[in-house]
Amino acid sequence: MATDTLDPFRGASYEIAETIAPTWERRRADIEDVATPVREWMLRELAPREADTVLELAAGTGDTGFAAAAIVGDRGRLISTDFSPAMLDAARRRGDELGVANVTYGVMDAERIELDTDSVDGVLCRFGYMLMADPAAALAETRRVLRRGGRLTLAVWGAPERNPFFAVIAMSLVQRGHVPPPDPSGPGIFSMASAERTTTLLTHAGFSEVRTEDVQGRFPLPDVDEYLSVIADTAGPLGLAVRGLSEPDRAAVKTDVEKAFAGFAGERGYQVPAVALCAVAS
Ligand SMILES: C[S@@+](CC[C@H](N)C(=O)[O-])C[C@H]1O[C@@H](n2cnc3c(N)ncnc32)[C@H](O)[C@@H]1O
């Protein structure tokens, strides 16, 4: 992404996170159901130990980190962070609901982590780096704050051809002129979908051991209206575009989606595949 477009992008991305936070929080349990295999992969590969300090970046409502907090116990600590204060408030409410006591919350931009060098044992970031203006900077910051031997586990969305949940709406909205085509060098849902690119970003950031794996998920959806509402509630710029569609435009997009999802229809609606690219690095 060109340097002069980084700051306008950061501002827009911040505003989108703030706008979407209330509906993201409302959808929290649904998101977590679908993301369970990803959360479990990330925890297993991070393998936190009792008394560790774990940092979660771009935490959203924070569930991935809260799973780590339960493992590190009273002598350990979770630092749950997001650059959106509204998202962090939602994480705080979720942490209170779960009774998590060993957590510190912080509004923090992952590109400028306000923590000491070599100060954490593990970092989690689920569906965050791909949306950042400068993921290389965020990964270098991640490496800086990790102690020697500490691990990062991350998840980003995998390739569009295996990810109809996001690819279908993105294609319809682009083809119908409701959103611009994605900038191949900029952030976005699929910007780290290539295992090769993600591995290169990690090694350039100073990680020496990197392994990636595809983790398959499936979104159960009763119908396409519900699909469009889930997208409107959670999918960043695509979601805001869906919110702004006129009735006839929405009907046209709905027809595109119905056609594309026909192969995923079953007795109780649709089971739409989505694949996450997960990575562990140290
Ligand atoms: C798709 S949501 C994922 C939330 C959560 N990790 C999850 O998996 O449910 C992306 C999150 O990244 C956050 N985010 C985007 N750019 C960020 C940045 N530069 N620094 C910190 N957080 C960021 C947003 O505020 C949002 O909460």
mmCIF file of C-alpha atoms and ligand atoms in Angstrom:
data_model
loop_
_atom_site.group_PDB
_atom_site.id
_atom_site.type_symbol
_atom_site.label_atom_id
_atom_site.label_comp_id
_atom_site.label_asym_id
_atom_site.label_seq_id
_atom_site.Cartn_x
_atom_site.Cartn_y
_atom_site.Cartn_z
ATOM 1 C CA MET A 1 0.000 0.000 0.000
ATOM 2 C CA ALA A 2 1.416 3.441 -0.908
ATOM 3 C CA THR A 3 2.748 5.398 2.112
ATOM 4 C CA ASP A 4 0.464 8.399 1.495
ATOM 5 C CA THR A 5 -2.650 6.214 1.691
ATOM 6 C CA LEU A 6 -1.707 4.518 4.985
ATOM 7 C CA ASP A 7 -3.071 7.158 7.356
ATOM 8 C CA PRO A 8 -6.415 7.750 5.605
ATOM 9 C CA PHE A 9 -6.776 3.954 5.568
ATOM 10 C CA ARG A 10 -6.028 3.716 9.321
ATOM 11 C CA GLY A 11 -8.603 6.431 10.073
ATOM 12 C CA ALA A 12 -11.273 4.726 7.968
ATOM 13 C CA SER A 13 -10.489 1.325 9.446
ATOM 14 C CA TYR A 14 -10.774 2.730 12.995
ATOM 15 C CA GLU A 15 -14.150 4.329 12.181
ATOM 16 C CA ILE A 16 -15.420 1.066 10.685
ATOM 17 C CA ALA A 17 -14.394 -0.910 13.802
ATOM 18 C CA GLU A 18 -16.112 1.643 16.050
ATOM 19 C CA THR A 19 -19.272 1.555 13.919
ATOM 20 C CA ILE A 20 -19.466 -2.208 13.677
ATOM 21 C CA ALA A 21 -18.607 -2.980 17.340
ATOM 22 C CA PRO A 22 -22.224 -3.039 18.671
ATOM 23 C CA THR A 23 -23.436 -5.524 16.047
ATOM 24 C CA TRP A 24 -20.191 -7.526 16.286
ATOM 25 C CA GLU A 25 -20.888 -7.860 20.017
ATOM 26 C CA ARG A 26 -24.500 -8.873 19.338
ATOM 27 C CA ARG A 27 -23.227 -11.610 16.984
ATOM 28 C CA ARG A 28 -20.431 -12.687 19.363
ATOM 29 C CA ALA A 29 -21.798 -16.153 20.182
ATOM 30 C CA ASP A 30 -22.502 -16.966 16.494
ATOM 31 C CA ILE A 31 -19.010 -15.813 15.492
ATOM 32 C CA GLU A 32 -17.483 -17.881 18.272
ATOM 33 C CA ASP A 33 -19.441 -21.013 17.265
ATOM 34 C CA VAL A 34 -18.137 -20.800 13.727
ATOM 35 C CA ALA A 35 -14.612 -19.819 14.799
ATOM 36 C CA THR A 36 -14.253 -22.576 17.419
ATOM 37 C CA PRO A 37 -11.927 -24.799 15.313
ATOM 38 C CA VAL A 38 -9.722 -21.747 14.672
ATOM 39 C CA ARG A 39 -9.678 -20.667 18.328
ATOM 40 C CA GLU A 40 -8.839 -24.214 19.406
ATOM 41 C CA TRP A 41 -6.034 -24.501 16.818
ATOM 42 C CA MET A 42 -4.538 -21.215 17.965
ATOM 43 C CA LEU A 43 -4.607 -22.204 21.647
ATOM 44 C CA ARG A 44 -3.209 -25.669 20.991
ATOM 45 C CA GLU A 45 -0.308 -24.313 18.918
ATOM 46 C CA LEU A 46 0.407 -21.441 21.295
ATOM 47 C CA ALA A 47 0.491 -23.971 24.155
ATOM 48 C CA PRO A 48 0.592 -21.360 26.927
ATOM 49 C CA ARG A 49 1.867 -22.525 30.324
ATOM 50 C CA GLU A 50 0.741 -21.634 33.808
ATOM 51 C CA ALA A 51 2.042 -18.195 34.873
ATOM 52 C CA ASP A 52 2.708 -17.043 31.273
ATOM 53 C CA THR A 53 1.884 -13.538 30.047
ATOM 54 C CA VAL A 54 -0.172 -13.696 26.843
ATOM 55 C CA LEU A 55 -0.968 -10.701 24.644
ATOM 56 C CA GLU A 56 -4.016 -10.686 22.375
ATOM 57 C CA LEU A 57 -3.948 -8.170 19.515
ATOM 58 C CA ALA A 58 -7.061 -6.975 17.634
ATOM 59 C CA ALA A 59 -9.027 -8.919 20.238
ATOM 60 C CA GLY A 60 -12.542 -7.855 19.235
ATOM 61 C CA THR A 61 -14.765 -9.268 21.963
ATOM 62 C CA GLY A 62 -11.778 -11.156 23.328
ATOM 63 C CA ASP A 63 -12.774 -14.828 23.465
ATOM 64 C CA THR A 64 -9.533 -16.226 22.034
ATOM 65 C CA GLY A 65 -7.527 -14.484 24.739
ATOM 66 C CA PHE A 66 -9.973 -15.451 27.493
ATOM 67 C CA ALA A 67 -9.368 -19.124 26.613
ATOM 68 C CA ALA A 68 -5.631 -18.479 27.169
ATOM 69 C CA ALA A 69 -6.332 -16.634 30.455
ATOM 70 C CA ALA A 70 -7.971 -19.793 31.818
ATOM 71 C CA ILE A 71 -4.778 -21.764 31.078
ATOM 72 C CA VAL A 72 -2.180 -19.296 32.437
ATOM 73 C CA GLY A 73 -4.085 -19.097 35.727
ATOM 74 C CA ASP A 74 -3.832 -16.667 38.637
ATOM 75 C CA ARG A 75 -0.064 -16.373 38.396
ATOM 76 C CA GLY A 76 -0.270 -15.545 34.694
ATOM 77 C CA ARG A 77 -1.800 -12.627 32.828
ATOM 78 C CA LEU A 78 -3.710 -11.872 29.662
ATOM 79 C CA ILE A 79 -3.282 -8.453 28.041
ATOM 80 C CA SER A 80 -6.362 -8.003 25.857
ATOM 81 C CA THR A 81 -5.990 -5.202 23.298
ATOM 82 C CA ASP A 82 -7.723 -3.665 20.293
ATOM 83 C CA PHE A 83 -7.365 -0.247 18.664
ATOM 84 C CA SER A 84 -11.122 0.283 18.881
ATOM 85 C CA PRO A 85 -12.318 1.457 22.323
ATOM 86 C CA ALA A 86 -15.838 0.237 21.477
ATOM 87 C CA MET A 87 -14.528 -3.273 20.721
ATOM 88 C CA LEU A 88 -12.468 -3.233 23.910
ATOM 89 C CA ASP A 89 -15.527 -2.230 25.957
ATOM 90 C CA ALA A 90 -17.304 -5.237 24.455
ATOM 91 C CA ALA A 91 -14.326 -7.446 25.429
ATOM 92 C CA ARG A 92 -14.469 -6.060 28.973
ATOM 93 C CA ARG A 93 -18.172 -6.935 29.207
ATOM 94 C CA ARG A 94 -17.442 -10.453 27.939
ATOM 95 C CA GLY A 95 -14.510 -10.853 30.358
ATOM 96 C CA ASP A 96 -16.734 -9.747 33.258
ATOM 97 C CA GLU A 97 -19.445 -12.161 32.157
ATOM 98 C CA LEU A 98 -16.889 -15.013 32.191
ATOM 99 C CA GLY A 99 -15.408 -13.820 35.498
ATOM 100 C CA VAL A 100 -11.899 -13.447 34.062
ATOM 101 C CA ALA A 101 -9.745 -11.824 36.758
ATOM 102 C CA ASN A 102 -6.195 -12.174 35.373
ATOM 103 C CA VAL A 103 -6.674 -9.744 32.482
ATOM 104 C CA THR A 104 -5.552 -6.192 31.737
ATOM 105 C CA TYR A 105 -7.330 -4.341 28.924
ATOM 106 C CA GLY A 106 -5.657 -1.759 26.703
ATOM 107 C CA VAL A 107 -6.614 0.307 23.678
ATOM 108 C CA MET A 108 -3.629 -0.417 21.476
ATOM 109 C CA ASP A 109 -2.706 -0.231 17.815
ATOM 110 C CA ALA A 110 -0.939 -3.468 16.870
ATOM 111 C CA GLU A 111 1.390 -1.480 14.616
ATOM 112 C CA ARG A 112 2.718 0.362 17.701
ATOM 113 C CA ILE A 113 2.541 -2.016 20.642
ATOM 114 C CA GLU A 114 2.942 -0.075 23.877
ATOM 115 C CA LEU A 115 4.787 -2.813 25.755
ATOM 116 C CA ASP A 116 8.434 -3.422 26.603
ATOM 117 C CA THR A 117 10.696 -5.488 24.393
ATOM 118 C CA ASP A 118 10.814 -9.193 25.396
ATOM 119 C CA SER A 119 7.892 -8.750 27.798
ATOM 120 C CA VAL A 120 5.350 -11.441 26.787
ATOM 121 C CA ASP A 121 5.470 -15.236 26.419
ATOM 122 C CA GLY A 122 2.837 -15.599 23.724
ATOM 123 C CA VAL A 123 0.770 -13.536 21.267
ATOM 124 C CA LEU A 124 -2.626 -14.333 19.734
ATOM 125 C CA CYS A 125 -4.174 -12.468 16.823
ATOM 126 C CA ARG A 126 -7.285 -13.898 15.174
ATOM 127 C CA PHE A 127 -8.548 -12.263 11.967
ATOM 128 C CA GLY A 128 -6.605 -9.066 12.643
ATOM 129 C CA TYR A 129 -3.304 -8.678 10.764
ATOM 130 C CA MET A 130 -4.919 -8.921 7.302
ATOM 131 C CA LEU A 131 -6.966 -5.776 8.061
ATOM 132 C CA MET A 132 -4.029 -3.653 9.213
ATOM 133 C CA ALA A 133 -2.559 -0.869 7.100
ATOM 134 C CA ASP A 134 0.978 -2.190 7.597
ATOM 135 C CA PRO A 135 0.948 -5.858 8.710
ATOM 136 C CA ALA A 136 4.749 -6.016 8.332
ATOM 137 C CA ALA A 137 5.087 -3.297 11.014
ATOM 138 C CA ALA A 138 2.582 -5.076 13.275
ATOM 139 C CA LEU A 139 4.434 -8.393 12.922
ATOM 140 C CA ALA A 140 7.791 -6.734 13.634
ATOM 141 C CA GLU A 141 6.255 -5.159 16.751
ATOM 142 C CA THR A 142 4.885 -8.572 17.742
ATOM 143 C CA ARG A 143 8.343 -10.138 17.411
ATOM 144 C CA ARG A 144 9.861 -7.284 19.444
ATOM 145 C CA VAL A 145 7.589 -7.778 22.475
ATOM 146 C CA LEU A 146 7.853 -11.595 22.424
ATOM 147 C CA ARG A 147 10.464 -13.185 24.660
ATOM 148 C CA ARG A 148 13.005 -15.519 23.058
ATOM 149 C CA GLY A 149 11.248 -18.828 22.397
ATOM 150 C CA GLY A 150 7.817 -17.194 22.709
ATOM 151 C CA ARG A 151 5.226 -18.077 20.093
ATOM 152 C CA LEU A 152 2.725 -16.173 17.996
ATOM 153 C CA THR A 153 -0.381 -17.869 16.654
ATOM 154 C CA LEU A 154 -2.522 -16.053 14.120
ATOM 155 C CA ALA A 155 -5.454 -16.654 11.827
ATOM 156 C CA VAL A 156 -6.381 -14.840 8.625
ATOM 157 C CA TRP A 157 -8.996 -15.765 6.046
ATOM 158 C CA GLY A 158 -7.833 -18.235 3.378
ATOM 159 C CA ALA A 159 -8.051 -18.073 -0.407
ATOM 160 C CA PRO A 160 -11.287 -16.722 -1.959
ATOM 161 C CA GLU A 161 -11.838 -19.815 -4.127
ATOM 162 C CA ARG A 162 -12.171 -21.885 -0.919
ATOM 163 C CA ASN A 163 -13.947 -19.139 1.003
ATOM 164 C CA PRO A 164 -17.393 -18.619 -0.505
ATOM 165 C CA PHE A 165 -18.690 -17.104 2.732
ATOM 166 C CA PHE A 166 -16.813 -13.858 1.986
ATOM 167 C CA ALA A 167 -15.922 -14.270 -1.701
ATOM 168 C CA VAL A 168 -19.518 -14.431 -2.935
ATOM 169 C CA ILE A 169 -20.656 -11.168 -1.347
ATOM 170 C CA ALA A 170 -17.388 -9.429 -2.211
ATOM 171 C CA MET A 171 -17.729 -10.425 -5.875
ATOM 172 C CA SER A 172 -21.367 -9.364 -6.106
ATOM 173 C CA LEU A 173 -20.716 -5.979 -4.464
ATOM 174 C CA VAL A 174 -17.683 -5.295 -6.690
ATOM 175 C CA GLN A 175 -19.390 -6.417 -9.897
ATOM 176 C CA ARG A 176 -22.422 -4.252 -9.141
ATOM 177 C CA GLY A 177 -20.251 -1.225 -8.340
ATOM 178 C CA HIS A 178 -21.112 -0.942 -4.621
ATOM 179 C CA VAL A 179 -17.482 -1.307 -3.464
ATOM 180 C CA PRO A 180 -14.236 -0.740 -5.375
ATOM 181 C CA PRO A 181 -12.218 -3.784 -6.494
ATOM 182 C CA PRO A 182 -9.715 -4.776 -3.787
ATOM 183 C CA ASP A 183 -6.259 -3.183 -3.975
ATOM 184 C CA PRO A 184 -3.976 -6.246 -4.387
ATOM 185 C CA SER A 185 -1.218 -4.530 -2.377
ATOM 186 C CA GLY A 186 -3.510 -3.241 0.384
ATOM 187 C CA PRO A 187 -5.245 -4.692 3.451
ATOM 188 C CA GLY A 188 -8.456 -6.694 3.154
ATOM 189 C CA ILE A 189 -10.159 -9.975 3.933
ATOM 190 C CA PHE A 190 -7.947 -11.955 1.528
ATOM 191 C CA SER A 191 -4.743 -9.918 1.732
ATOM 192 C CA MET A 192 -2.849 -12.605 3.693
ATOM 193 C CA ALA A 193 -4.680 -15.599 2.243
ATOM 194 C CA SER A 194 -1.554 -16.930 0.559
ATOM 195 C CA ALA A 195 0.486 -19.134 2.896
ATOM 196 C CA GLU A 196 3.584 -18.035 1.003
ATOM 197 C CA ARG A 197 2.910 -14.321 1.566
ATOM 198 C CA THR A 198 2.070 -14.810 5.245
ATOM 199 C CA THR A 199 5.201 -16.919 5.764
ATOM 200 C CA THR A 200 7.326 -14.262 4.033
ATOM 201 C CA LEU A 201 5.806 -11.499 6.188
ATOM 202 C CA LEU A 202 6.574 -13.545 9.312
ATOM 203 C CA THR A 203 10.171 -14.341 8.354
ATOM 204 C CA HIS A 204 10.851 -10.724 7.348
ATOM 205 C CA ALA A 205 9.521 -9.676 10.766
ATOM 206 C CA GLY A 206 12.217 -11.848 12.418
ATOM 207 C CA PHE A 207 10.386 -15.115 13.064
ATOM 208 C CA SER A 208 12.548 -18.120 12.184
ATOM 209 C CA GLU A 209 10.235 -21.091 12.730
ATOM 210 C CA VAL A 210 6.959 -20.728 10.828
ATOM 211 C CA ARG A 211 4.276 -23.307 10.082
ATOM 212 C CA THR A 212 0.914 -22.720 8.435
ATOM 213 C CA GLU A 213 -2.196 -24.866 8.240
ATOM 214 C CA ASP A 214 -5.651 -24.487 6.709
ATOM 215 C CA VAL A 215 -8.469 -24.797 9.238
ATOM 216 C CA GLN A 216 -11.898 -25.439 7.786
ATOM 217 C CA GLY A 217 -15.029 -23.787 9.132
ATOM 218 C CA ARG A 218 -18.674 -23.800 8.071
ATOM 219 C CA PHE A 219 -21.288 -21.088 8.587
ATOM 220 C CA PRO A 220 -24.781 -22.504 9.130
ATOM 221 C CA LEU A 221 -27.367 -20.090 7.676
ATOM 222 C CA PRO A 222 -31.146 -20.556 7.531
ATOM 223 C CA ASP A 223 -31.468 -18.387 4.400
ATOM 224 C CA VAL A 224 -29.806 -15.664 2.339
ATOM 225 C CA ASP A 225 -31.562 -12.827 4.213
ATOM 226 C CA GLU A 226 -29.845 -14.003 7.377
ATOM 227 C CA TYR A 227 -26.556 -14.238 5.465
ATOM 228 C CA LEU A 228 -26.889 -10.597 4.355
ATOM 229 C CA SER A 229 -27.658 -9.557 7.939
ATOM 230 C CA VAL A 230 -24.601 -11.408 9.277
ATOM 231 C CA ILE A 231 -22.460 -9.690 6.640
ATOM 232 C CA ALA A 232 -24.026 -6.289 7.432
ATOM 233 C CA ASP A 233 -23.364 -6.813 11.152
ATOM 234 C CA THR A 234 -19.797 -8.076 11.002
ATOM 235 C CA ALA A 235 -17.974 -7.738 7.676
ATOM 236 C CA GLY A 236 -16.313 -4.306 7.912
ATOM 237 C CA PRO A 237 -16.459 -2.322 4.646
ATOM 238 C CA LEU A 238 -18.501 -5.052 2.907
ATOM 239 C CA GLY A 239 -20.954 -4.953 5.803
ATOM 240 C CA LEU A 240 -21.331 -1.186 5.614
ATOM 241 C CA ALA A 241 -21.919 -1.457 1.848
ATOM 242 C CA VAL A 242 -24.692 -4.023 2.464
ATOM 243 C CA ARG A 243 -26.247 -1.706 5.087
ATOM 244 C CA GLY A 244 -26.371 1.075 2.488
ATOM 245 C CA LEU A 245 -28.027 -0.912 -0.352
ATOM 246 C CA SER A 246 -31.376 0.288 -1.690
ATOM 247 C CA GLU A 247 -34.172 -2.326 -1.774
ATOM 248 C CA PRO A 248 -33.726 -3.099 -5.510
ATOM 249 C CA ASP A 249 -29.928 -3.277 -5.142
ATOM 250 C CA ARG A 250 -30.281 -5.572 -2.132
ATOM 251 C CA ALA A 251 -32.650 -7.812 -4.102
ATOM 252 C CA ALA A 252 -30.117 -8.044 -6.954
ATOM 253 C CA VAL A 253 -27.288 -8.932 -4.559
ATOM 254 C CA LYS A 254 -29.545 -11.491 -2.861
ATOM 255 C CA THR A 255 -30.168 -13.174 -6.237
ATOM 256 C CA ASP A 256 -26.395 -13.358 -6.880
ATOM 257 C CA VAL A 257 -25.875 -14.987 -3.488
ATOM 258 C CA GLU A 258 -28.750 -17.463 -3.910
ATOM 259 C CA LYS A 259 -27.261 -18.621 -7.216
ATOM 260 C CA ALA A 260 -23.745 -18.932 -5.798
ATOM 261 C CA PHE A 261 -24.882 -20.768 -2.648
ATOM 262 C CA ALA A 262 -27.169 -23.283 -4.414
ATOM 263 C CA GLY A 263 -24.554 -26.019 -4.020
ATOM 264 C CA PHE A 264 -24.411 -25.502 -0.237
ATOM 265 C CA ALA A 265 -28.173 -25.820 0.348
ATOM 266 C CA GLY A 266 -29.510 -28.602 2.542
ATOM 267 C CA GLU A 267 -32.638 -29.419 4.499
ATOM 268 C CA ARG A 268 -32.110 -26.655 7.055
ATOM 269 C CA GLY A 269 -30.738 -23.844 4.909
ATOM 270 C CA TYR A 270 -27.100 -23.487 3.914
ATOM 271 C CA GLN A 271 -23.748 -24.692 5.229
ATOM 272 C CA VAL A 272 -21.296 -22.264 3.675
ATOM 273 C CA PRO A 273 -17.596 -23.178 3.794
ATOM 274 C CA ALA A 274 -14.920 -20.753 4.935
ATOM 275 C CA VAL A 275 -11.279 -21.620 5.398
ATOM 276 C CA ALA A 276 -8.856 -19.883 7.735
ATOM 277 C CA LEU A 277 -5.130 -19.835 7.167
ATOM 278 C CA CYS A 278 -3.582 -20.328 10.610
ATOM 279 C CA ALA A 279 0.088 -19.843 11.442
ATOM 280 C CA VAL A 280 2.357 -20.520 14.382
ATOM 281 C CA ALA A 281 5.668 -18.708 14.513
ATOM 282 C CA SER A 282 8.560 -18.259 16.942
HETATM 283 C C1 LIG B 1 -12.456 -9.151 12.189
HETATM 284 S S1 LIG B 1 -12.301 -8.444 13.774
HETATM 285 C C2 LIG B 1 -11.650 -9.814 14.689
HETATM 286 C C3 LIG B 1 -11.899 -9.709 16.156
HETATM 287 C C4 LIG B 1 -11.452 -10.907 16.993
HETATM 288 N N1 LIG B 1 -10.025 -11.076 16.951
HETATM 289 C C5 LIG B 1 -12.143 -12.173 16.564
HETATM 290 O O1 LIG B 1 -11.513 -13.029 15.934
HETATM 291 O O2 LIG B 1 -13.352 -12.319 16.847
HETATM 292 C C6 LIG B 1 -10.912 -7.408 13.538
HETATM 293 C C7 LIG B 1 -10.511 -6.616 14.762
HETATM 294 O O3 LIG B 1 -9.251 -5.991 14.454
HETATM 295 C C8 LIG B 1 -9.212 -4.738 15.086
HETATM 296 N N2 LIG B 1 -8.114 -3.986 14.426
HETATM 297 C C9 LIG B 1 -8.020 -3.638 13.113
HETATM 298 N N3 LIG B 1 -6.861 -2.969 12.901
HETATM 299 C C10 LIG B 1 -6.205 -2.931 14.083
HETATM 300 C C11 LIG B 1 -4.961 -2.396 14.502
HETATM 301 N N4 LIG B 1 -4.152 -1.767 13.647
HETATM 302 N N5 LIG B 1 -4.586 -2.544 15.797
HETATM 303 C C12 LIG B 1 -5.405 -3.182 16.680
HETATM 304 N N6 LIG B 1 -6.602 -3.672 16.351
HETATM 305 C C13 LIG B 1 -7.002 -3.577 15.064
HETATM 306 C C14 LIG B 1 -10.629 -4.220 14.906
HETATM 307 O O4 LIG B 1 -10.948 -3.193 15.797
HETATM 308 C C15 LIG B 1 -11.445 -5.492 15.151
HETATM 309 O O5 LIG B 1 -11.785 -5.621 16.510
#
